[in-house]
Short mmCIF file of C-alpha atoms and ligand atoms in Angstrom, two decimals:
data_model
loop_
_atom_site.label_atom_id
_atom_site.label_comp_id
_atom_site.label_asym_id
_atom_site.label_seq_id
_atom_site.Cartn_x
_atom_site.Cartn_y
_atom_site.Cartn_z
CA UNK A 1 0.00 0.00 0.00
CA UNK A 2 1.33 3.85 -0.17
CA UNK A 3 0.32 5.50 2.75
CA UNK A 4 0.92 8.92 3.52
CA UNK A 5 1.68 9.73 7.23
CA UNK A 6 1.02 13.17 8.35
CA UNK A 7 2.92 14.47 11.52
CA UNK A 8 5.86 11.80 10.39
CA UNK A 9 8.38 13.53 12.96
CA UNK A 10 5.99 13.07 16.07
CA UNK A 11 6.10 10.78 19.08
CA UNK A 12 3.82 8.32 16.97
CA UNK A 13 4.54 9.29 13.48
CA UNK A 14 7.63 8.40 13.17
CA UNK A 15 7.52 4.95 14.63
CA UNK A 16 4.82 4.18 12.44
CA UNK A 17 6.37 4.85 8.98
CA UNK A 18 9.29 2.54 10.01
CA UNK A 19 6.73 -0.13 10.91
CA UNK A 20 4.88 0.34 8.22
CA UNK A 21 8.14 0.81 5.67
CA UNK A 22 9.25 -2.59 7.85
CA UNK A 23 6.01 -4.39 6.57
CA UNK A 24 6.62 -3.08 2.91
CA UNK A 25 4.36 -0.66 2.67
CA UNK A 26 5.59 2.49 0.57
CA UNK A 27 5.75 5.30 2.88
CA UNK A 28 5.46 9.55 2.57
CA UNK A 29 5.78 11.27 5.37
CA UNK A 30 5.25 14.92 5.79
CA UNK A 31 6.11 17.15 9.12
CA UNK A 32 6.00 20.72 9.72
CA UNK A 33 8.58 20.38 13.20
CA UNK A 34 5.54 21.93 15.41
CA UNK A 35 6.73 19.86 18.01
CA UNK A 36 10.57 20.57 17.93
CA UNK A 37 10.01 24.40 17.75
CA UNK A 38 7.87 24.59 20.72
CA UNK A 39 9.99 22.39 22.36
CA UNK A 40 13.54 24.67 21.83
CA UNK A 41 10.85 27.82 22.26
CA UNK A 42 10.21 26.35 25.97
CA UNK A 43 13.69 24.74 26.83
CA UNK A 44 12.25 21.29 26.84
CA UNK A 45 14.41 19.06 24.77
CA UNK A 46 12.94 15.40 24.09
CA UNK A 47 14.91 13.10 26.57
CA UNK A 48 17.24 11.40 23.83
CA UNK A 49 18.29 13.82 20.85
CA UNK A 50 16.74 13.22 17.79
CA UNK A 51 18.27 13.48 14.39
CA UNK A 52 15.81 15.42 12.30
CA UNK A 53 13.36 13.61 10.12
CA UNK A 54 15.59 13.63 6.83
CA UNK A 55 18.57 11.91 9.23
CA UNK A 56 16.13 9.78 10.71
CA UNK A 57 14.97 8.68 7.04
CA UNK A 58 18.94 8.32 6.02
CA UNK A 59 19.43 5.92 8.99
CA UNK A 60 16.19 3.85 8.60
CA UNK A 61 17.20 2.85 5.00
CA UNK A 62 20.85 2.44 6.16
CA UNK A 63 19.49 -0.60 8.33
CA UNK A 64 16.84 -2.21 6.27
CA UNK A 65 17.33 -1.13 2.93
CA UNK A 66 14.17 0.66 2.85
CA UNK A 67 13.26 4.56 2.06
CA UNK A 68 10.81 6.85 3.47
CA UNK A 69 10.43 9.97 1.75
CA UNK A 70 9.86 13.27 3.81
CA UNK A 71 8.60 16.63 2.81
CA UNK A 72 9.08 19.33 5.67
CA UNK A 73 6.08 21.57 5.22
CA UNK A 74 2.84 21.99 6.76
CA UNK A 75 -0.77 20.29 5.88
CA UNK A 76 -2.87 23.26 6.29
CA UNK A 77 -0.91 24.85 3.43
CA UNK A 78 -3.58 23.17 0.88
CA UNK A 79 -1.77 23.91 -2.48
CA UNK A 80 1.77 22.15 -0.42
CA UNK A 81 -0.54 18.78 0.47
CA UNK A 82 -2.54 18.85 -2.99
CA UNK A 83 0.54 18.50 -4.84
CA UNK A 84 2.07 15.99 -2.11
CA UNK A 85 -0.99 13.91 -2.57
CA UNK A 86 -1.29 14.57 -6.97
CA UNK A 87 2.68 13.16 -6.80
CA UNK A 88 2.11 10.20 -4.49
CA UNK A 89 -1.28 9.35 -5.02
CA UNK A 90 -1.88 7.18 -1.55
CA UNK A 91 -4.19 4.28 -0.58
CA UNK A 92 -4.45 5.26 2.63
CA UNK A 93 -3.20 8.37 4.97
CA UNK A 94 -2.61 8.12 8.73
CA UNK A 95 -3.32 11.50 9.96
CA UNK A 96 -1.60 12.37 13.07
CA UNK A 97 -0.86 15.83 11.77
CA UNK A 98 -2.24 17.72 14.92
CA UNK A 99 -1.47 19.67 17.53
CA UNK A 100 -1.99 17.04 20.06
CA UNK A 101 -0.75 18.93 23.64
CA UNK A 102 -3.81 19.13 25.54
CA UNK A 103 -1.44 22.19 28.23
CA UNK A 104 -0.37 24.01 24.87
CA UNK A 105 -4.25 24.26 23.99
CA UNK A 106 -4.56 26.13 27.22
CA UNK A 107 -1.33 28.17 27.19
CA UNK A 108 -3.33 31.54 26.30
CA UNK A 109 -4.98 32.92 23.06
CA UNK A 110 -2.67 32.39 20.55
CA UNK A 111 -1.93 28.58 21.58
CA UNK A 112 -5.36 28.34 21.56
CA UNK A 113 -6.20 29.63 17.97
CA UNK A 114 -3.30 27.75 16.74
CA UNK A 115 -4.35 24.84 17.80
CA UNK A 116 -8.03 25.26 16.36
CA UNK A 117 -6.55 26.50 12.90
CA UNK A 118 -4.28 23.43 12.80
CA UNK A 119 -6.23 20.77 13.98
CA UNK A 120 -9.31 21.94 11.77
CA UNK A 121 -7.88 23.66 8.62
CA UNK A 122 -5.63 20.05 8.79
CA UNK A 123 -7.94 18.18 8.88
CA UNK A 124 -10.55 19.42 6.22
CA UNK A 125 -7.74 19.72 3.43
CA UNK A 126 -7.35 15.86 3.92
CA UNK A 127 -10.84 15.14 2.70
CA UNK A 128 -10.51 17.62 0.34
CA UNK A 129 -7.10 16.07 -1.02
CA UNK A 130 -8.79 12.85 -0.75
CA UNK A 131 -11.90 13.38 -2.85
CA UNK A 132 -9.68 15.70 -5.80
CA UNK A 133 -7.17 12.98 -6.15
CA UNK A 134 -8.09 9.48 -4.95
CA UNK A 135 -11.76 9.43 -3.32
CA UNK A 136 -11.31 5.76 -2.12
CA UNK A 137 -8.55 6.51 -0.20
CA UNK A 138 -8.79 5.21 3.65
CA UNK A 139 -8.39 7.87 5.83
CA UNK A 140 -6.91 6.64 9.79
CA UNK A 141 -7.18 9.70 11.77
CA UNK A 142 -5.97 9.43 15.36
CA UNK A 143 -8.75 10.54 17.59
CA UNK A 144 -8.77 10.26 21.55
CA UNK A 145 -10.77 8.89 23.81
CA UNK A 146 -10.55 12.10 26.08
CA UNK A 147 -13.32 13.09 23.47
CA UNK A 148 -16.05 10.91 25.42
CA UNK A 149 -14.56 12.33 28.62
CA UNK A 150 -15.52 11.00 31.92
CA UNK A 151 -19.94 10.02 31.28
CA UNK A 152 -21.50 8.20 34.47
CA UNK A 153 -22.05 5.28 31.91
CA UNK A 154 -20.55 2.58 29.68
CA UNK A 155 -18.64 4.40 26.92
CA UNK A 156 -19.70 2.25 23.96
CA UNK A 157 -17.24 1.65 20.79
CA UNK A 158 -18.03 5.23 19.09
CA UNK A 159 -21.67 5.09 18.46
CA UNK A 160 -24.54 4.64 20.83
CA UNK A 161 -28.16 3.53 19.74
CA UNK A 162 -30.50 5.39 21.46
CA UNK A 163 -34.59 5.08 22.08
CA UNK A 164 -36.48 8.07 22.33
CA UNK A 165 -40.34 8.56 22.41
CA UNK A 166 -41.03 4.75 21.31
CA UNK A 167 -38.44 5.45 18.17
CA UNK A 168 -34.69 4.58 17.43
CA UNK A 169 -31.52 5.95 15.83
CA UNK A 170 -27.97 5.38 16.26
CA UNK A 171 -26.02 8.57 17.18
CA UNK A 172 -21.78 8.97 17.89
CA UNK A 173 -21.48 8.10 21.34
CA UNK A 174 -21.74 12.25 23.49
CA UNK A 175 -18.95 13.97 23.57
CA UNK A 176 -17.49 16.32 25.79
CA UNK A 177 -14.37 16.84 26.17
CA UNK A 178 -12.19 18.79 28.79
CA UNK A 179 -9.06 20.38 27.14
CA UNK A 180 -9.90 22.56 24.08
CA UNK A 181 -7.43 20.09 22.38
CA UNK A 182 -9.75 17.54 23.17
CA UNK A 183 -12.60 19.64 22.09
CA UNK A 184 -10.85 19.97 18.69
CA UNK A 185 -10.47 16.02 18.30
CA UNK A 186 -14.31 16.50 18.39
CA UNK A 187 -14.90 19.23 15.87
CA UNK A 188 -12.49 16.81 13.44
CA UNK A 189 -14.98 13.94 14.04
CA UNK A 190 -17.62 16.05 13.32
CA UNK A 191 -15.91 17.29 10.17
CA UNK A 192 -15.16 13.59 9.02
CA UNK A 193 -18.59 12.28 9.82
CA UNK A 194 -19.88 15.16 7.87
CA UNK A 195 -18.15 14.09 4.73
CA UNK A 196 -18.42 10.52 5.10
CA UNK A 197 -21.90 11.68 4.48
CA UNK A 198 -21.67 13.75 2.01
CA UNK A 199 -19.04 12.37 0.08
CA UNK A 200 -19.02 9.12 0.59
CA UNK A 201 -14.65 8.76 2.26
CA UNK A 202 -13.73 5.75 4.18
CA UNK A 203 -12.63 6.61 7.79
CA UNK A 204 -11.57 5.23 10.19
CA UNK A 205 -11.36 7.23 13.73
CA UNK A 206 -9.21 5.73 16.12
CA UNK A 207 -10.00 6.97 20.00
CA UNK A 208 -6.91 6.56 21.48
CA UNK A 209 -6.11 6.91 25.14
CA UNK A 210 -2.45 8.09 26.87
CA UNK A 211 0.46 5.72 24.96
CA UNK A 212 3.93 5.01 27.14
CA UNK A 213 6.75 3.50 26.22
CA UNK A 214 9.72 3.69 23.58
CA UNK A 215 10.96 0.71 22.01
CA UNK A 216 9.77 -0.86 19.18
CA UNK A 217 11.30 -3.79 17.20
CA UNK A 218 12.48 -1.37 14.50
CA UNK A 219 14.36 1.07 17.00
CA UNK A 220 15.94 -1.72 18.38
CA UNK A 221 18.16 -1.39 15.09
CA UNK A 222 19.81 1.83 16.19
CA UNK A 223 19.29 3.98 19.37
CA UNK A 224 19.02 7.12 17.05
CA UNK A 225 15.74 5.68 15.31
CA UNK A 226 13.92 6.03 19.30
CA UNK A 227 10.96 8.14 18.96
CA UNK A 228 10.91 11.78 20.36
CA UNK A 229 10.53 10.98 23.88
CA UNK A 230 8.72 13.74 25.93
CA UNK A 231 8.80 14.25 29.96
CA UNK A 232 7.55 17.98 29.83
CA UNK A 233 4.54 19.12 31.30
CA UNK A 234 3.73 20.21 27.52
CA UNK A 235 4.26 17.53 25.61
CA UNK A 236 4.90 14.23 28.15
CA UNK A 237 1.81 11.75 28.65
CA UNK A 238 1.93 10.44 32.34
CA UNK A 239 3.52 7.58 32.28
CA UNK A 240 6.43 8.60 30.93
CA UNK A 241 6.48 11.88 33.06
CA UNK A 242 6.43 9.70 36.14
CA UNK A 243 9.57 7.43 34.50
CA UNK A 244 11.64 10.36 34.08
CA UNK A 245 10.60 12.20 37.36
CA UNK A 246 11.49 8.78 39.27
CA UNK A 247 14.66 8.31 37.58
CA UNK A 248 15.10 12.15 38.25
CA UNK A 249 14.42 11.91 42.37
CA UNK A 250 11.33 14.14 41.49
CA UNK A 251 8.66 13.94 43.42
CA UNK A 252 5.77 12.09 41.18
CA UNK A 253 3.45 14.78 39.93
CA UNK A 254 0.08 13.02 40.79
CA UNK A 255 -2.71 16.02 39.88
CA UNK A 256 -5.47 16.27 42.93
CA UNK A 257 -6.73 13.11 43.88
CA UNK A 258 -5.04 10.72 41.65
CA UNK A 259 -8.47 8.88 40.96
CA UNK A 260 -8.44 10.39 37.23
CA UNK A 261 -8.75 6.99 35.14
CA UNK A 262 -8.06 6.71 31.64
CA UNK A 263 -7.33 3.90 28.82
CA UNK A 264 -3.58 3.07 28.36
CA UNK A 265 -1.71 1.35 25.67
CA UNK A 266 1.67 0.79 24.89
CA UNK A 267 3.49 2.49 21.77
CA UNK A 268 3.72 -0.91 19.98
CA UNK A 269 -0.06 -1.27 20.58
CA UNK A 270 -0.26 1.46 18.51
CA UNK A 271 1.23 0.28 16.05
CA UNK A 272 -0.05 -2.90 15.63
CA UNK A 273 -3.47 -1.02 15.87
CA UNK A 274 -2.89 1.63 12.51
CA UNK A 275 -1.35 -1.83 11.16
CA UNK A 276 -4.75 -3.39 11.67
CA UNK A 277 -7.17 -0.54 10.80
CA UNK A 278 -4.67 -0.08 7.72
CA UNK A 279 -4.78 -3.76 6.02
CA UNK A 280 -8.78 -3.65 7.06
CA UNK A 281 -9.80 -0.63 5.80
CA UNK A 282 -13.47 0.89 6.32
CA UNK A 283 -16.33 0.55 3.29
CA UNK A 284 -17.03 3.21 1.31
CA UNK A 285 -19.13 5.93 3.21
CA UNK A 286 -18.45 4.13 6.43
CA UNK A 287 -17.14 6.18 9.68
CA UNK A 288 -15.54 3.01 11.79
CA UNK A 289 -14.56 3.99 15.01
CA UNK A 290 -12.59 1.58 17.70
CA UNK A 291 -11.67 2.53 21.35
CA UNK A 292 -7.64 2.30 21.10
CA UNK A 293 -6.61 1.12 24.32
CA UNK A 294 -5.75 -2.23 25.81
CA UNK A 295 -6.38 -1.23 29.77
CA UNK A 296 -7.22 1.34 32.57
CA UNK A 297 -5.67 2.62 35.65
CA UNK A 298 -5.79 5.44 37.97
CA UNK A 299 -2.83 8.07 38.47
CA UNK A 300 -2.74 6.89 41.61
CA UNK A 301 -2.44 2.86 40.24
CA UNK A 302 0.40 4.28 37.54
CA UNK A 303 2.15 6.66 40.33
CA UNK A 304 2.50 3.66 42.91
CA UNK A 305 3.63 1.00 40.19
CA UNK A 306 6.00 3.20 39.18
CA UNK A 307 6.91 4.21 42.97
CA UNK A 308 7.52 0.16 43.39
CA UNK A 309 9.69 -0.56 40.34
CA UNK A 310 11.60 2.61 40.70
CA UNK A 311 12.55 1.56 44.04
CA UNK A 312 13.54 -2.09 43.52
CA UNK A 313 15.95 -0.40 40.99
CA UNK A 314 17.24 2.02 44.07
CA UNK A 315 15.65 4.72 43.29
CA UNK A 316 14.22 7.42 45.80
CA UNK A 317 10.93 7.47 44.64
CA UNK A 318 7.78 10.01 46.32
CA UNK A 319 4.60 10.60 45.38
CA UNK A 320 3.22 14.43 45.64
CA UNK A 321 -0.36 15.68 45.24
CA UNK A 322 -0.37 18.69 43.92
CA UNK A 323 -2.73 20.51 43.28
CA UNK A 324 -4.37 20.28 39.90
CA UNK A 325 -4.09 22.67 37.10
CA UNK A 326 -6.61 21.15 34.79
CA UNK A 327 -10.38 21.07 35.14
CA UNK A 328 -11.37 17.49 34.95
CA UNK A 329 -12.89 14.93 37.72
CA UNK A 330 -10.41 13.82 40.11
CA UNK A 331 -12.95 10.62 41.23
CA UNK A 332 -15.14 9.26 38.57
CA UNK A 333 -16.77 6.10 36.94
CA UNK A 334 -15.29 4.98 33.74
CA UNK A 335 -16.18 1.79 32.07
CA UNK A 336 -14.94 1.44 28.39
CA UNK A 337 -15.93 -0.79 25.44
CA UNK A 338 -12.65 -1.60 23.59
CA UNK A 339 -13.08 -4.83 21.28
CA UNK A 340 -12.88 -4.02 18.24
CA UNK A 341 -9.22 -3.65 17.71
CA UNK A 342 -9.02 -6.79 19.50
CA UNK A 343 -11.69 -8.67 17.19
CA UNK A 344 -9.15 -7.79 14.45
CA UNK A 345 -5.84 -9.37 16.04
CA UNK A 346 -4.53 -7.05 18.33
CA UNK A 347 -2.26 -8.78 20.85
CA UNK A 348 -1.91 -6.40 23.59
CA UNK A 349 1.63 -5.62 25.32
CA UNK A 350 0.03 -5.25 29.05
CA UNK A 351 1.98 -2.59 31.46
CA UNK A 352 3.76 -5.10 33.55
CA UNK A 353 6.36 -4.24 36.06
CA UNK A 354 8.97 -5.77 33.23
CA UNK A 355 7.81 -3.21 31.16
CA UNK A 356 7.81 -0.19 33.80
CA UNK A 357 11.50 -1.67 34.40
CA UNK A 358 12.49 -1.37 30.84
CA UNK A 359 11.12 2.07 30.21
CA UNK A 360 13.07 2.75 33.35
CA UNK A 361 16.50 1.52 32.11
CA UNK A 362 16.33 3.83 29.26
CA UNK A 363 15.38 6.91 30.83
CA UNK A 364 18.22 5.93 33.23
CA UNK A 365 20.81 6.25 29.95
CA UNK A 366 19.79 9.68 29.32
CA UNK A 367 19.85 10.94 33.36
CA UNK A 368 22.11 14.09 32.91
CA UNK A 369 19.99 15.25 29.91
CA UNK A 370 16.85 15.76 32.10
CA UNK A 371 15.73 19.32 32.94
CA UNK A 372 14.27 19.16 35.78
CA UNK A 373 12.62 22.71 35.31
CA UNK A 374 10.46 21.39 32.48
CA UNK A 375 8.89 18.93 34.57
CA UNK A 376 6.15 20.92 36.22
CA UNK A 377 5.50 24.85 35.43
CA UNK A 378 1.25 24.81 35.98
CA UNK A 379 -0.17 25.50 33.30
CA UNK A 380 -3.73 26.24 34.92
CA UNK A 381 -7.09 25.56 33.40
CA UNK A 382 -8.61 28.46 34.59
N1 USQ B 1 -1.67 13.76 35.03
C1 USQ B 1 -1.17 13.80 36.32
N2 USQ B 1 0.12 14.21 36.48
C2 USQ B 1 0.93 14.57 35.44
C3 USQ B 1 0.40 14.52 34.12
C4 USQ B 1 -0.90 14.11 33.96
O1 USQ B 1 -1.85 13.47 37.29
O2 USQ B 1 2.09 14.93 35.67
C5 USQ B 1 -3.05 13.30 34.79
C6 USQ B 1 -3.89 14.30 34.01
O3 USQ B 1 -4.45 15.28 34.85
C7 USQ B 1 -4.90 13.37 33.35
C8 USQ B 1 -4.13 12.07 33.12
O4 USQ B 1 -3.00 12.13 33.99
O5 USQ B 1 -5.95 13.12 34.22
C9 USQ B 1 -3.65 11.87 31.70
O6 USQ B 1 -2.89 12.99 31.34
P1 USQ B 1 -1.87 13.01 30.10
O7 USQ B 1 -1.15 14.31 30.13
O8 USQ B 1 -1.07 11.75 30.07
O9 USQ B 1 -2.89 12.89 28.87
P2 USQ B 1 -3.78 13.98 28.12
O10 USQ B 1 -3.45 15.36 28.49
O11 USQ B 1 -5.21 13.56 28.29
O12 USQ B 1 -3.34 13.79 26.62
C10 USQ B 1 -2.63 12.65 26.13
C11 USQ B 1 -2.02 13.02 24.79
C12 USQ B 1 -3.14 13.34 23.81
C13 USQ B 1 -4.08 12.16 23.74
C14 USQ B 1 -4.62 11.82 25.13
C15 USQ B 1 -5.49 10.59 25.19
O13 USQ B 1 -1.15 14.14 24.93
O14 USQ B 1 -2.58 13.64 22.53
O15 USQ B 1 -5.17 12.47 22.90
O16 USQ B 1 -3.50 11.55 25.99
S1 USQ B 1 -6.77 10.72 26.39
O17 USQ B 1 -6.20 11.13 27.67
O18 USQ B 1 -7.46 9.47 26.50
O19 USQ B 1 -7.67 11.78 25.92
#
């Protein structure tokens, strides 16, 4: 297949266009460095450098023998991905082209309007793209499952039937969201949907929760093919926040109460799960939408594994409340569907404390690159 992946340089893109080159797919991938630039803007450098996406490229083909091209350029430029997508014509494109920080959202206003004008202007010149050059194209776009938020019931598999004066319809499952990132994932749903409609595009959304970890079989080639790995308050996902600030001796960074659940999965879950959605694609005028995680914890569950596993490995390990900066429920129910992906052939890599110990071990090789002043700065909700 030739699939374009959009946001190739990213914590997820760039993993998955050397899994995907690994499996012989025939792979574009196109980055406008959102990520980096923020990152040297707020003196929060990934963990392990990163050789830019062109190096990156140079080195994957060095060990298998396989390119990836890369354009460096920006999505919502529509001319830039028109002519991207005329060249290439693609199957399929994974689009994780967005600005996906839910802090940054919430920096102030111009964070903010980026983030809308990104994520949305993104998104719509993909189906545009899509129907001018190859209308059967299968679009993956990476949703979240911080779209549903936190209901007081079951959160069904992206579409809820619902009964209402003695008649029926099926509806996407409510969403409501509580970072304006979040609340953009939404809007893009909404957008797809729309067009799926209208236009008849295959989608597939895929409502993915928090991802940890590093490794993957192709990194294990060469240490400079990791992903960008993020411990910021900006950019870093829990889990690997509370890896870096236990390596670090810094107190764990548990937000309120700690009862905050979400669904987890590990980066090679992801994988495996764009690898699935990819070689099944949805029908024509068909919005398919699976819950991408493999299992839920609390903070407090993640904060006290790690806690244990950090101090087997002799590490001085506490755990802080602080005070949260976000506006979100601190104690909550939250009951998941997530089978489809399964159903398909996923074969989940469960957090064990093996895996906590790994991810561990490597943050451990970059110890005198962590800045302990970009762990925590507050960015408040409100
Ligand atoms: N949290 C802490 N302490 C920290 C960091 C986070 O207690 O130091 C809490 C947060 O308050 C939240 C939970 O941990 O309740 C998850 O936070 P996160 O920063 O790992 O995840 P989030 O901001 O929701 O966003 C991340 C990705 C985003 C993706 C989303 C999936 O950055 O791109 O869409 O996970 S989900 O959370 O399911 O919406």
């Amino acid at each position: 297949m030739k699939v374009l992946v959009l946001g190739a340089d990213g914590y997820l893109g760039w993993p998955t266009c050397m899994y995907l080159s690994a499996r012989g797919h025939e792979i574009v991938g196109i980055d406008n460095y959102f990520r980096r630039n923020v990152l040297k803007e707020l003196d929060s450098e990934p963990l392990a450098p990163v050789p830019d996406l062109h190096q990156r490229a140079s080195l994957w083909e060095e060990h298998s023998g396989k390119k990836i091209h890369v354009h460096i350029d920006d999505i919502t430029d529509y001319d830039f991905l028109l002519g991207v997508f005329r060249d290439f014509v693609p199957d399929a494109v994974v689009h994780y082209a967005e600005q996906p920080s839910a802090p940054y959202s919430m920096l102030n206003h111009d964070a903010a309007a980026f983030t809308v004008r990104n994520n949305l202007i993104g998104t719509l010149n993909i189906t545009y793209a899509v129907r001018e050059v190859n209308p059967a194209c299968h679009i993956v776009k990476l949703g979240t499952m911080g779209e549903y938020g936190t209901p007081n019931i079951d959160i069904e598999e992206g579409w809820l039937e619902i009964e209402h004066k003695g008649r029926k319809d099926k509806f996407l499952f409510p969403r409501q969201a509580s970072s304006l990132y979040h609340t953009t994932k939404i809007q893009d749903t909404d957008l797809l949907w729309f067009y799926v409609r209208t236009w008849g595009l295959r989608v597939t959304d895929l409502m993915q929760g928090p991802v940890y970890g590093v490794s993957t079989d192709e990194s294990a080639a060469d240490p400079r093919l990791v992903p960008i790995f993020n411990y910021d308050e900006i950019f870093g996902t829990v889990v690997n926040r509370f890896v870096v600030q236990a390596v670090a001796g810094y107190p764990l960074t548990v937000y309120g109460k700690g009862g905050q659940t979400r669904g987890y999965l590990n980066l090679r879950d992801t994988l495996q799960c764009v690898g699935l959605a990819l070689e099944s694609p949805s029908g024509k005028g068909e919005l398919r939408v699976f819950n991408q995680v493999t299992e839920t914890f609390s903070v407090n569950d993640l904060a006290e594994r790690v806690q244990r596993v950090g101090r087997e490995l002799g590490h001085n390990v506490e755990i802080r409340e602080i005070e949260n900066p976000r506006v979100e429920k601190e104690d909550h129910y939250y009951n998941p569907a997530y089978t489809g992906l399964l159903d398909l052939g996923l074969e989940p890599h469960y957090m064990t404390d093996d895996v906590v110990r790994e991810l561990i071990q490597f943050v451990e090789g970059y110890k005198d690159r962590i800045n302990r002043d970009a762990i925590f700065r507050g960015v408040k909700w409100r």
